[in-house]
Amino acid sequence: MSAAAIDVRDVSMWYGAFQALSEVSLSVKQGGITALVGPSGCGKSTLLKCFNRMHERAGNTRITGRIEILGHDVLAASVSVHELRRHVGLVFQRPNPLPLSVLENVTLSASLFERWSKEELHARAKDALQRVELWDALKDRLGTNALSLSLEQQQRLCIARLLPLKPSVLLMDEPCSALDSRSTQAIEELLRSLRGEYTSLVVTHSMAQARRLADDCAFMLMGRLVEAGPTEQLFTSANDPRTRDYLAGRFG
Amino acid sequence: MFEATEKTRGRVGRSHVMSLALGLLTVLLAAPTLIVLAVLVYRGAPALSLDFLLSPPRAGMTAGGIFPAIVGTFYLVGLSLLVSVPLGVMGAVYLTEYARPGRLLDFVHLAIVNLAGVPSIVHALFGVGAFVVFMRLGTSILAASLTLAVMNLPIVIAATRESLLAVPYSFRQASWALGASRAQTVWHIVLPNALPGILTGVVFAVSRAAGETAPILFTGVAFYLPSLPNNVFDQCMALSMHLFTITTQVVGVPESYPAATALVLIALVLSANAVSVVLRSRHRKNRRW
């Protein structure tokens, strides 16, 4: 449980001439929830997207350093981004289910990679929907358009659709920022219940959420990683004064 | 204190006048369509019959029907769509989903926009040069259809591009994040959602292919043919061309014939329109963005 799931060594990243990350090094424990906190524009979302190489879609990016996930270099030229994303799932800030039925949303990912029998796909979808506690609410309307669900259900669905691929890492980019407090609580509970099975990395604006949710925390500022460690330790006795000031709400 | 004053009444009154005037003008917009249809129905009705639709012209085109012209128009429209729709859609997909922004892309765009602005008679000359002479297709259904296809290409590309761009970027992101390739994303997510817009473009292309006379004049359509075409290397007749012929080139055509021919042409185009409206509304039912 304590082996590193993600190991980041001296990663720097540029969008064109703008340097978004500077020599970031970080080790993420397997099976835990790690929160990335920091003010807007500090590079936490960028770092997250590097883990499944979604940053490349921005075009004109350059990255140096080394990112290992489960011991494999994900920046290597031989890596297929499609296979990588199958193992490293991403949940977006705004729930973005595809304009398909609930069932199709959950089965799409698996059917992109292999041909499955209808029964097999359905069974996988059922597993995934049960895992995020949507099955009971939606089992009779699997054919409805996913965009007609509530925002919370949509975000649950966005997590569920990653699960049939049996990913090892779940990346979440402020997964609750579009939700109200009750839904936020529900999603947090869901994330806690996934702990152990999946290594989760959660980018969040909310220090309270980081403290409630995360086993470990990493604080970033202006493209640099300032400090990382167990959440309680970081919140109560951070080494760096900037970390202390930010987590105490003195700036941000 | 809340009662209307003179000034308020004046303002409200002017507003009523304004909305009435605008409403009237809007109704007037529909007038040309309705008047054209009414005149055609009134003047063409005497000639319309099953026999008119299903028999060839007789007696130097002063009697008989328009069957070969209907068949020819179907050939031309169908064959030109077969070329312009796949090419146009694939081109637009490449331009929006694959191509990197840059000088080359800008240049291609400029070329397409300009192609859309080229008058149809110029397309006709291009068709003669490229298809009839250079590719040695002769004046044939194939050459005429290809000319129409070139003419319609920019329409299909523009309509497809616009509807592809209207599909939210977040759908693509979601699909890529699941490990889908560009092609899978286009095929499963982007194209199905862009379909209504693409259909609109296709229907416009149908209208133009069916209605334009110039591009087919020199490339494959004859004034009069005694028999139906056997294959795409034959010439054919076409409704638009036939309408021109019997209106201006032949003496002694009954007055109702041109109107009836025009009516058939319009009916064909409108029914293509209707099909697309039905398809689009069916599609829209499932859409929530």
XYZ file of C-alpha atoms in Angstrom:
541
model
C 0.000 0.000 0.000
C 2.872 2.352 0.551
C 4.677 1.902 -2.777
C 4.615 4.977 -4.999
C 1.887 4.819 -7.634
C 3.055 7.980 -9.309
C 6.596 9.229 -9.214
C 7.327 12.664 -10.636
C 10.962 13.720 -11.079
C 12.027 17.250 -12.071
C 9.127 17.864 -14.403
C 9.043 21.185 -16.220
C 6.383 22.012 -18.756
C 5.890 24.864 -21.205
C 2.872 26.081 -23.146
C 4.717 27.787 -25.981
C 7.072 30.191 -24.221
C 5.140 30.187 -20.949
C 6.551 27.878 -18.308
C 3.654 26.302 -16.422
C 5.633 23.819 -14.308
C 9.128 24.205 -12.902
C 11.085 21.196 -11.692
C 8.204 19.532 -9.923
C 9.001 16.376 -7.987
C 6.325 14.427 -6.182
C 5.633 10.912 -5.018
C 2.039 9.716 -4.759
C 1.173 6.743 -2.552
C -0.704 3.842 -4.012
C -4.336 3.434 -3.045
C -4.651 6.750 -1.247
C -6.246 10.076 -1.983
C -3.785 12.862 -2.669
C -4.954 16.448 -2.960
C -3.216 19.052 -5.080
C -3.896 22.495 -3.645
C -2.788 25.984 -4.515
C -4.106 29.256 -5.903
C -5.526 29.541 -9.441
C -2.887 29.289 -12.113
C -0.351 27.566 -9.877
C -0.110 24.617 -12.282
C -2.004 21.982 -10.320
C -4.437 21.187 -13.150
C -1.590 21.219 -15.635
C 0.358 18.724 -13.543
C -2.724 16.520 -13.295
C -3.214 16.524 -17.067
C 0.414 15.558 -17.655
C -0.289 12.258 -15.889
C -2.466 11.036 -18.748
C -0.929 13.381 -21.296
C -4.110 15.319 -21.929
C -1.945 18.463 -21.870
C -0.698 17.566 -25.343
C -4.086 18.518 -26.792
C -3.266 22.160 -26.112
C -0.661 21.917 -28.880
C 2.782 23.496 -28.807
C 3.715 22.049 -25.419
C 7.105 20.855 -24.248
C 7.847 18.767 -21.227
C 11.056 17.634 -19.554
C 11.706 15.351 -16.608
C 10.237 11.994 -15.830
C 6.784 10.793 -14.780
C 6.455 7.164 -13.750
C 3.105 5.551 -13.084
C 3.304 2.107 -11.524
C 6.943 2.016 -12.567
C 6.356 2.848 -16.226
C 7.603 6.018 -17.869
C 4.493 7.674 -19.298
C 6.374 10.299 -21.292
C 8.306 7.710 -23.289
C 7.885 7.896 -27.045
C 6.713 4.292 -27.134
C 3.734 4.986 -24.877
C 0.330 5.010 -26.567
C -1.729 7.818 -25.053
C -4.832 5.714 -25.661
C -3.537 2.827 -23.562
C -2.248 5.287 -20.956
C -5.645 6.979 -20.619
C -7.286 3.613 -20.275
C -5.273 3.076 -17.088
C -5.228 6.666 -15.890
C -8.763 8.066 -15.929
C -9.655 11.738 -15.783
C -12.737 13.399 -14.272
C -13.336 16.963 -15.367
C -14.301 20.065 -13.464
C -17.727 20.368 -15.066
C -19.530 17.054 -15.378
C -19.260 16.235 -19.069
C -21.189 13.085 -19.844
C -21.479 12.461 -23.554
C -24.827 13.140 -25.257
C -25.656 9.437 -25.245
C -27.777 7.234 -23.043
C -26.673 6.439 -19.497
C -25.786 2.904 -20.551
C -23.837 4.020 -23.610
C -21.868 6.476 -21.502
C -20.679 3.696 -19.232
C -20.011 1.138 -21.961
C -18.335 3.483 -24.442
C -14.880 3.370 -22.876
C -14.684 -0.421 -22.841
C -16.009 -0.783 -26.369
C -13.385 1.621 -27.677
C -10.729 -0.974 -26.943
C -12.319 -4.359 -27.459
C -15.396 -6.062 -28.787
C -17.645 -7.302 -26.032
C -20.815 -9.309 -26.002
C -23.891 -7.337 -25.049
C -24.242 -9.272 -21.798
C -20.628 -8.666 -20.828
C -20.904 -4.937 -21.505
C -24.120 -4.731 -19.563
C -22.602 -6.586 -16.628
C -19.617 -4.241 -16.582
C -21.882 -1.229 -16.777
C -23.965 -2.564 -13.923
C -20.849 -3.095 -11.799
C -19.649 0.426 -12.500
C -23.019 2.023 -11.818
C -23.379 0.077 -8.596
C -19.915 1.153 -7.566
C -20.914 4.823 -7.801
C -24.368 4.149 -6.335
C -26.276 5.142 -9.427
C -27.664 1.713 -10.272
C -30.684 1.796 -7.992
C -31.713 5.245 -9.159
C -31.163 4.624 -12.860
C -31.602 0.911 -13.511
C -35.022 1.494 -15.041
C -33.928 4.366 -17.236
C -30.579 3.301 -18.631
C -31.794 4.542 -22.003
C -32.349 8.147 -20.972
C -30.001 10.818 -22.199
C -27.220 11.335 -19.679
C -27.493 15.097 -20.076
C -30.922 15.032 -18.435
C -29.516 13.768 -15.119
C -28.822 16.058 -12.180
C -25.302 17.487 -12.007
C -24.368 15.199 -9.157
C -25.606 12.150 -11.044
C -23.721 13.342 -14.109
C -20.496 13.586 -12.129
C -21.078 10.132 -10.641
C -21.617 8.869 -14.165
C -18.370 10.501 -15.281
C -16.582 8.521 -12.581
C -18.508 5.358 -13.406
C -17.598 5.459 -17.063
C -13.904 5.133 -16.175
C -14.368 1.993 -14.104
C -15.103 -0.618 -16.830
C -11.540 -0.018 -18.059
C -10.239 -1.055 -14.640
C -7.979 1.959 -14.293
C -5.265 2.128 -11.654
C -5.251 5.889 -11.189
C -8.168 8.329 -11.092
C -7.372 11.969 -11.774
C -9.970 14.504 -10.669
C -9.781 18.127 -11.698
C -11.876 19.989 -9.116
C -14.623 17.376 -9.365
C -16.990 19.223 -7.034
C -16.607 22.834 -8.104
C -19.803 22.759 -10.182
C -21.817 21.074 -7.424
C -23.698 22.340 -4.378
C -22.566 21.419 -0.877
C -24.852 18.410 -0.466
C -23.694 16.915 -3.779
C -20.104 17.737 -2.899
C -20.468 15.751 0.279
C -21.951 12.829 -1.643
C -19.127 12.810 -4.197
C -16.551 13.032 -1.416
C -18.107 9.995 0.227
C -17.893 8.183 -3.064
C -14.220 9.070 -3.431
C -13.536 7.833 0.082
C -15.244 4.562 -0.743
C -12.951 4.121 -3.751
C -9.866 4.514 -1.571
C -7.677 1.424 -1.551
C -8.971 0.183 -4.904
C -7.803 3.187 -6.865
C -5.094 5.764 -6.420
C -6.880 9.109 -6.572
C -5.405 12.510 -7.252
C -7.764 15.389 -6.590
C -7.115 18.962 -7.605
C -9.099 21.273 -5.373
C -9.565 24.926 -4.607
C -11.070 24.173 -1.269
C -8.613 23.658 1.568
C -11.451 22.359 3.695
C -12.118 19.680 1.112
C -8.451 18.749 0.951
C -8.367 18.385 4.705
C -11.588 16.332 4.855
C -10.748 14.087 1.974
C -7.053 13.604 1.393
C -4.520 11.303 3.008
C -1.748 13.402 1.541
C -1.549 16.933 0.305
C 0.736 18.727 -2.098
C 0.893 22.510 -2.160
C 1.842 24.252 -5.399
C 2.648 27.870 -6.107
C 3.549 29.489 -9.430
C 4.387 26.263 -11.178
C 6.495 24.905 -8.336
C 5.739 22.269 -5.787
C 6.323 23.945 -2.436
C 5.652 21.140 -0.041
C 3.987 17.749 0.140
C 3.190 15.405 2.974
C 0.466 13.770 5.051
C -2.535 16.099 5.190
C -2.658 16.637 8.945
C 1.042 17.305 9.160
C 0.837 19.854 6.342
C -2.117 21.642 7.877
C -0.745 21.734 11.433
C 3.000 21.958 11.058
C 4.074 22.835 7.544
C 7.762 23.551 7.091
C 7.466 26.290 4.518
C 5.972 29.616 5.655
C 4.156 29.991 2.300
C 2.399 26.678 2.871
C 1.398 27.753 6.363
C 0.087 31.092 5.123
C -1.883 29.590 2.251
C -3.426 26.770 4.231
C -4.366 29.186 6.966
C -6.190 31.256 4.359
C -3.877 34.257 4.548
C -3.587 34.451 0.766
C -5.005 32.646 -2.256
C -49.180 57.481 -8.363
C -48.944 54.379 -10.512
C -51.504 55.533 -13.135
C -50.396 55.987 -16.758
C -49.546 59.550 -17.746
C -49.914 61.094 -21.194
C -46.271 60.341 -21.875
C -46.552 56.683 -20.895
C -49.602 56.211 -23.085
C -47.729 57.723 -26.022
C -44.799 55.395 -25.527
C -46.973 52.306 -25.282
C -48.958 53.393 -28.316
C -45.855 53.848 -30.454
C -44.610 50.470 -29.353
C -47.855 48.841 -30.535
C -47.606 50.550 -33.929
C -44.021 49.394 -34.272
C -44.737 45.759 -33.504
C -47.713 45.779 -35.868
C -45.576 47.210 -38.681
C -42.792 44.691 -38.139
C -45.318 41.872 -37.998
C -46.798 42.930 -41.331
C -43.349 43.094 -42.924
C -42.589 39.613 -41.678
C -45.752 38.259 -43.223
C -44.752 39.990 -46.465
C -41.525 37.931 -46.465
C -43.575 34.802 -46.951
C -45.535 36.406 -49.783
C -43.119 35.794 -52.684
C -42.969 32.068 -51.946
C -46.710 31.779 -51.657
C -47.387 33.869 -54.758
C -44.905 31.901 -56.866
C -46.447 28.632 -55.731
C -49.989 29.912 -56.280
C -49.240 31.160 -59.793
C -47.513 27.899 -60.725
C -50.352 25.792 -59.388
C -52.942 27.960 -61.115
C -51.181 27.973 -64.460
C -49.709 24.506 -64.355
C -52.662 22.565 -63.041
C -54.317 21.982 -66.460
C -51.223 20.114 -67.685
C -50.547 18.076 -64.580
C -51.528 14.438 -64.855
C -49.980 11.046 -64.342
C -49.449 10.901 -68.063
C -47.553 14.206 -67.968
C -45.220 12.790 -65.292
C -44.723 9.390 -66.872
C -44.487 9.925 -70.603
C -41.763 11.430 -72.809
C -42.223 14.665 -74.753
C -43.890 14.249 -78.130
C -44.482 16.302 -81.259
C -41.318 18.379 -80.980
C -41.873 18.858 -77.241
C -45.219 20.569 -77.753
C -47.079 17.602 -76.288
C -46.463 14.577 -74.086
C -44.767 14.691 -70.682
C -41.511 15.239 -68.857
C -40.583 11.740 -67.702
C -37.040 11.699 -69.156
C -36.323 15.069 -67.561
C -37.428 13.813 -64.137
C -35.290 10.695 -64.514
C -32.330 12.792 -65.664
C -32.614 15.159 -62.716
C -32.632 12.186 -60.346
C -29.492 10.830 -62.010
C -27.684 14.141 -61.863
C -28.651 14.997 -58.295
C -27.959 11.493 -57.000
C -24.644 11.051 -58.722
C -23.395 14.522 -57.807
C -24.321 13.976 -54.143
C -22.515 10.653 -54.220
C -19.355 12.618 -54.969
C -19.848 15.920 -53.156
C -21.194 14.642 -49.821
C -18.494 12.091 -48.913
C -15.717 14.320 -50.229
C -17.115 17.435 -48.599
C -17.782 15.801 -45.232
C -14.382 14.114 -45.139
C -12.685 17.350 -46.150
C -14.506 19.290 -43.442
C -13.666 16.640 -40.847
C -10.019 16.898 -41.767
C -10.079 20.690 -41.676
C -11.776 20.923 -38.279
C -10.590 17.818 -36.429
C -7.150 17.039 -37.788
C -5.468 19.949 -39.548
C -3.064 22.101 -37.577
C -3.868 25.800 -37.726
C -1.438 27.659 -39.944
C -0.844 29.292 -43.293
C -1.736 26.222 -45.321
C -5.078 25.833 -43.535
C -5.887 29.527 -44.034
C -5.062 29.173 -47.697
C -7.302 26.128 -48.123
C -10.124 27.992 -46.398
C -9.719 30.944 -48.680
C -9.813 28.643 -51.690
C -13.012 26.971 -50.497
C -14.763 30.257 -49.741
C -13.807 31.531 -53.181
C -14.985 28.345 -54.827
C -18.386 29.030 -53.268
C -18.390 32.445 -54.888
C -17.601 31.241 -58.395
C -20.592 31.774 -60.738
C -22.153 28.562 -61.989
C -21.422 29.345 -65.645
C -17.716 29.370 -64.740
C -18.143 25.960 -63.165
C -19.696 24.913 -66.456
C -16.625 25.984 -68.407
C -14.386 24.272 -65.864
C -16.494 21.131 -66.242
C -16.111 21.182 -70.000
C -12.365 21.616 -69.722
C -11.728 19.174 -66.894
C -14.272 16.411 -67.288
C -15.583 16.518 -70.848
C -12.317 17.193 -72.624
C -9.372 16.436 -70.341
C -10.784 13.329 -68.649
C -12.460 12.359 -71.921
C -15.808 11.669 -70.327
C -17.533 13.425 -73.215
C -20.805 15.208 -72.659
C -22.296 12.673 -70.292
C -24.270 12.268 -67.090
C -20.972 11.573 -65.337
C -19.325 14.797 -66.547
C -22.408 16.869 -65.667
C -22.697 15.277 -62.228
C -19.035 15.864 -61.479
C -19.426 19.509 -62.489
C -22.416 19.844 -60.156
C -20.434 18.107 -57.431
C -17.571 20.584 -57.722
C -20.093 23.398 -57.558
C -21.652 21.932 -54.399
C -18.441 20.971 -52.636
C -17.944 24.305 -50.846
C -21.561 24.267 -49.636
C -21.208 20.814 -48.135
C -17.834 21.674 -46.613
C -19.061 24.946 -45.099
C -22.214 23.405 -43.635
C -20.313 20.427 -42.246
C -17.565 22.579 -40.781
C -20.025 24.821 -39.041
C -21.940 21.963 -37.511
C -18.738 20.199 -36.440
C -17.560 23.363 -34.723
C -20.928 23.638 -32.961
C -20.340 20.324 -31.179
C -19.010 21.341 -27.745
C -15.281 20.858 -27.270
C -15.959 19.203 -23.906
C -17.468 16.199 -25.718
C -14.211 15.679 -27.577
C -12.199 16.110 -24.398
C -14.342 13.585 -22.572
C -13.910 11.094 -25.367
C -10.150 11.581 -25.630
C -9.800 11.240 -21.868
C -11.426 7.815 -22.124
C -8.659 6.755 -24.469
C -10.537 7.240 -27.722
C -8.482 8.051 -30.784
C -9.274 11.065 -32.934
C -11.025 8.841 -35.462
C -13.123 7.121 -32.790
C -14.074 10.484 -31.327
C -15.099 11.808 -34.716
C -17.059 8.694 -35.585
C -18.826 8.018 -32.281
C -19.244 11.496 -30.839
C -18.692 14.394 -33.199
C -20.311 13.259 -36.451
C -23.564 11.944 -34.921
C -24.040 15.268 -33.151
C -23.225 17.266 -36.250
C -25.599 15.309 -38.469
C -28.531 17.774 -38.488
C -26.325 20.603 -39.686
C -24.710 18.409 -42.312
C -28.175 17.409 -43.550
C -29.098 21.059 -43.971
C -26.089 21.502 -46.196
C -26.939 18.382 -48.180
C -30.479 19.597 -48.830
C -29.137 22.910 -50.052
C -26.830 20.964 -52.346
C -29.823 18.988 -53.635
C -31.674 22.192 -54.436
C -28.759 23.638 -56.330
C -27.976 20.442 -58.215
C -31.610 20.134 -59.249
C -32.064 23.777 -60.133
C -28.866 24.963 -61.805
C -28.903 24.949 -65.579
C -25.584 26.460 -66.552
C -23.224 23.766 -65.224
C -25.057 20.977 -67.017
C -25.747 22.895 -70.203
C -22.428 22.091 -71.875
C -21.445 19.019 -69.912
C -24.095 16.384 -70.314
C -27.674 17.496 -70.767
C -29.488 17.403 -74.083
C -32.486 19.422 -75.294
C -34.340 16.331 -76.275
C -33.568 12.626 -76.204
C -35.822 10.006 -77.620
C -34.792 7.383 -75.055
C -33.734 7.175 -71.414
C -29.991 6.977 -70.655
C -28.547 3.468 -70.372
C -25.525 4.358 -68.295
C -23.610 7.314 -66.866
C -21.757 7.878 -70.135
C -24.977 8.730 -71.958
C -26.485 12.163 -72.048
C -29.749 12.838 -70.290
C -32.480 15.421 -70.039
C -33.041 17.495 -66.900
C -35.983 19.426 -65.487
C -34.162 22.742 -65.203
C -32.832 22.507 -68.752
C -36.172 21.289 -70.095
C -37.909 24.240 -68.485
C -35.496 26.597 -70.218
C -35.967 24.810 -73.522
C -39.741 24.754 -73.638
C -39.965 28.323 -72.389
C -37.602 29.934 -74.837
C -36.523 27.573 -77.595
C -39.636 25.807 -78.817
C -42.648 27.338 -80.493
C -46.144 26.043 -79.807
C -45.726 24.670 -76.298
C -48.990 24.810 -74.324
C -48.960 27.621 -71.786
C -49.449 25.263 -68.883
C -46.380 23.124 -69.655
C -43.611 25.373 -68.310
C -45.573 26.084 -65.123
C -46.273 22.396 -64.590
C -42.611 21.530 -65.170
C -41.517 24.186 -62.685
C -44.023 22.866 -60.193
C -42.594 19.357 -60.443
C -39.073 20.705 -59.987
C -40.098 22.669 -56.897
C -42.019 19.713 -55.502
C -38.931 17.479 -55.791
C -36.729 20.004 -54.011
C -39.323 20.650 -51.319
C -39.749 16.965 -50.625
C -35.992 16.638 -50.139
C -36.357 19.506 -47.697
C -39.209 17.789 -45.906
C -37.235 14.574 -45.490
C -34.414 16.474 -43.853
C -36.798 18.354 -41.562
C -38.230 15.052 -40.350
C -34.777 13.534 -39.856
C -33.578 16.602 -37.989
C -36.542 16.823 -35.657
C -36.229 13.135 -34.893
C -32.579 13.711 -34.077
C -33.264 16.775 -31.971
C -35.537 14.830 -29.657
C -32.491 13.021 -28.320
C -30.386 16.099 -27.938
C -30.053 18.124 -24.791
C -27.300 20.629 -25.350
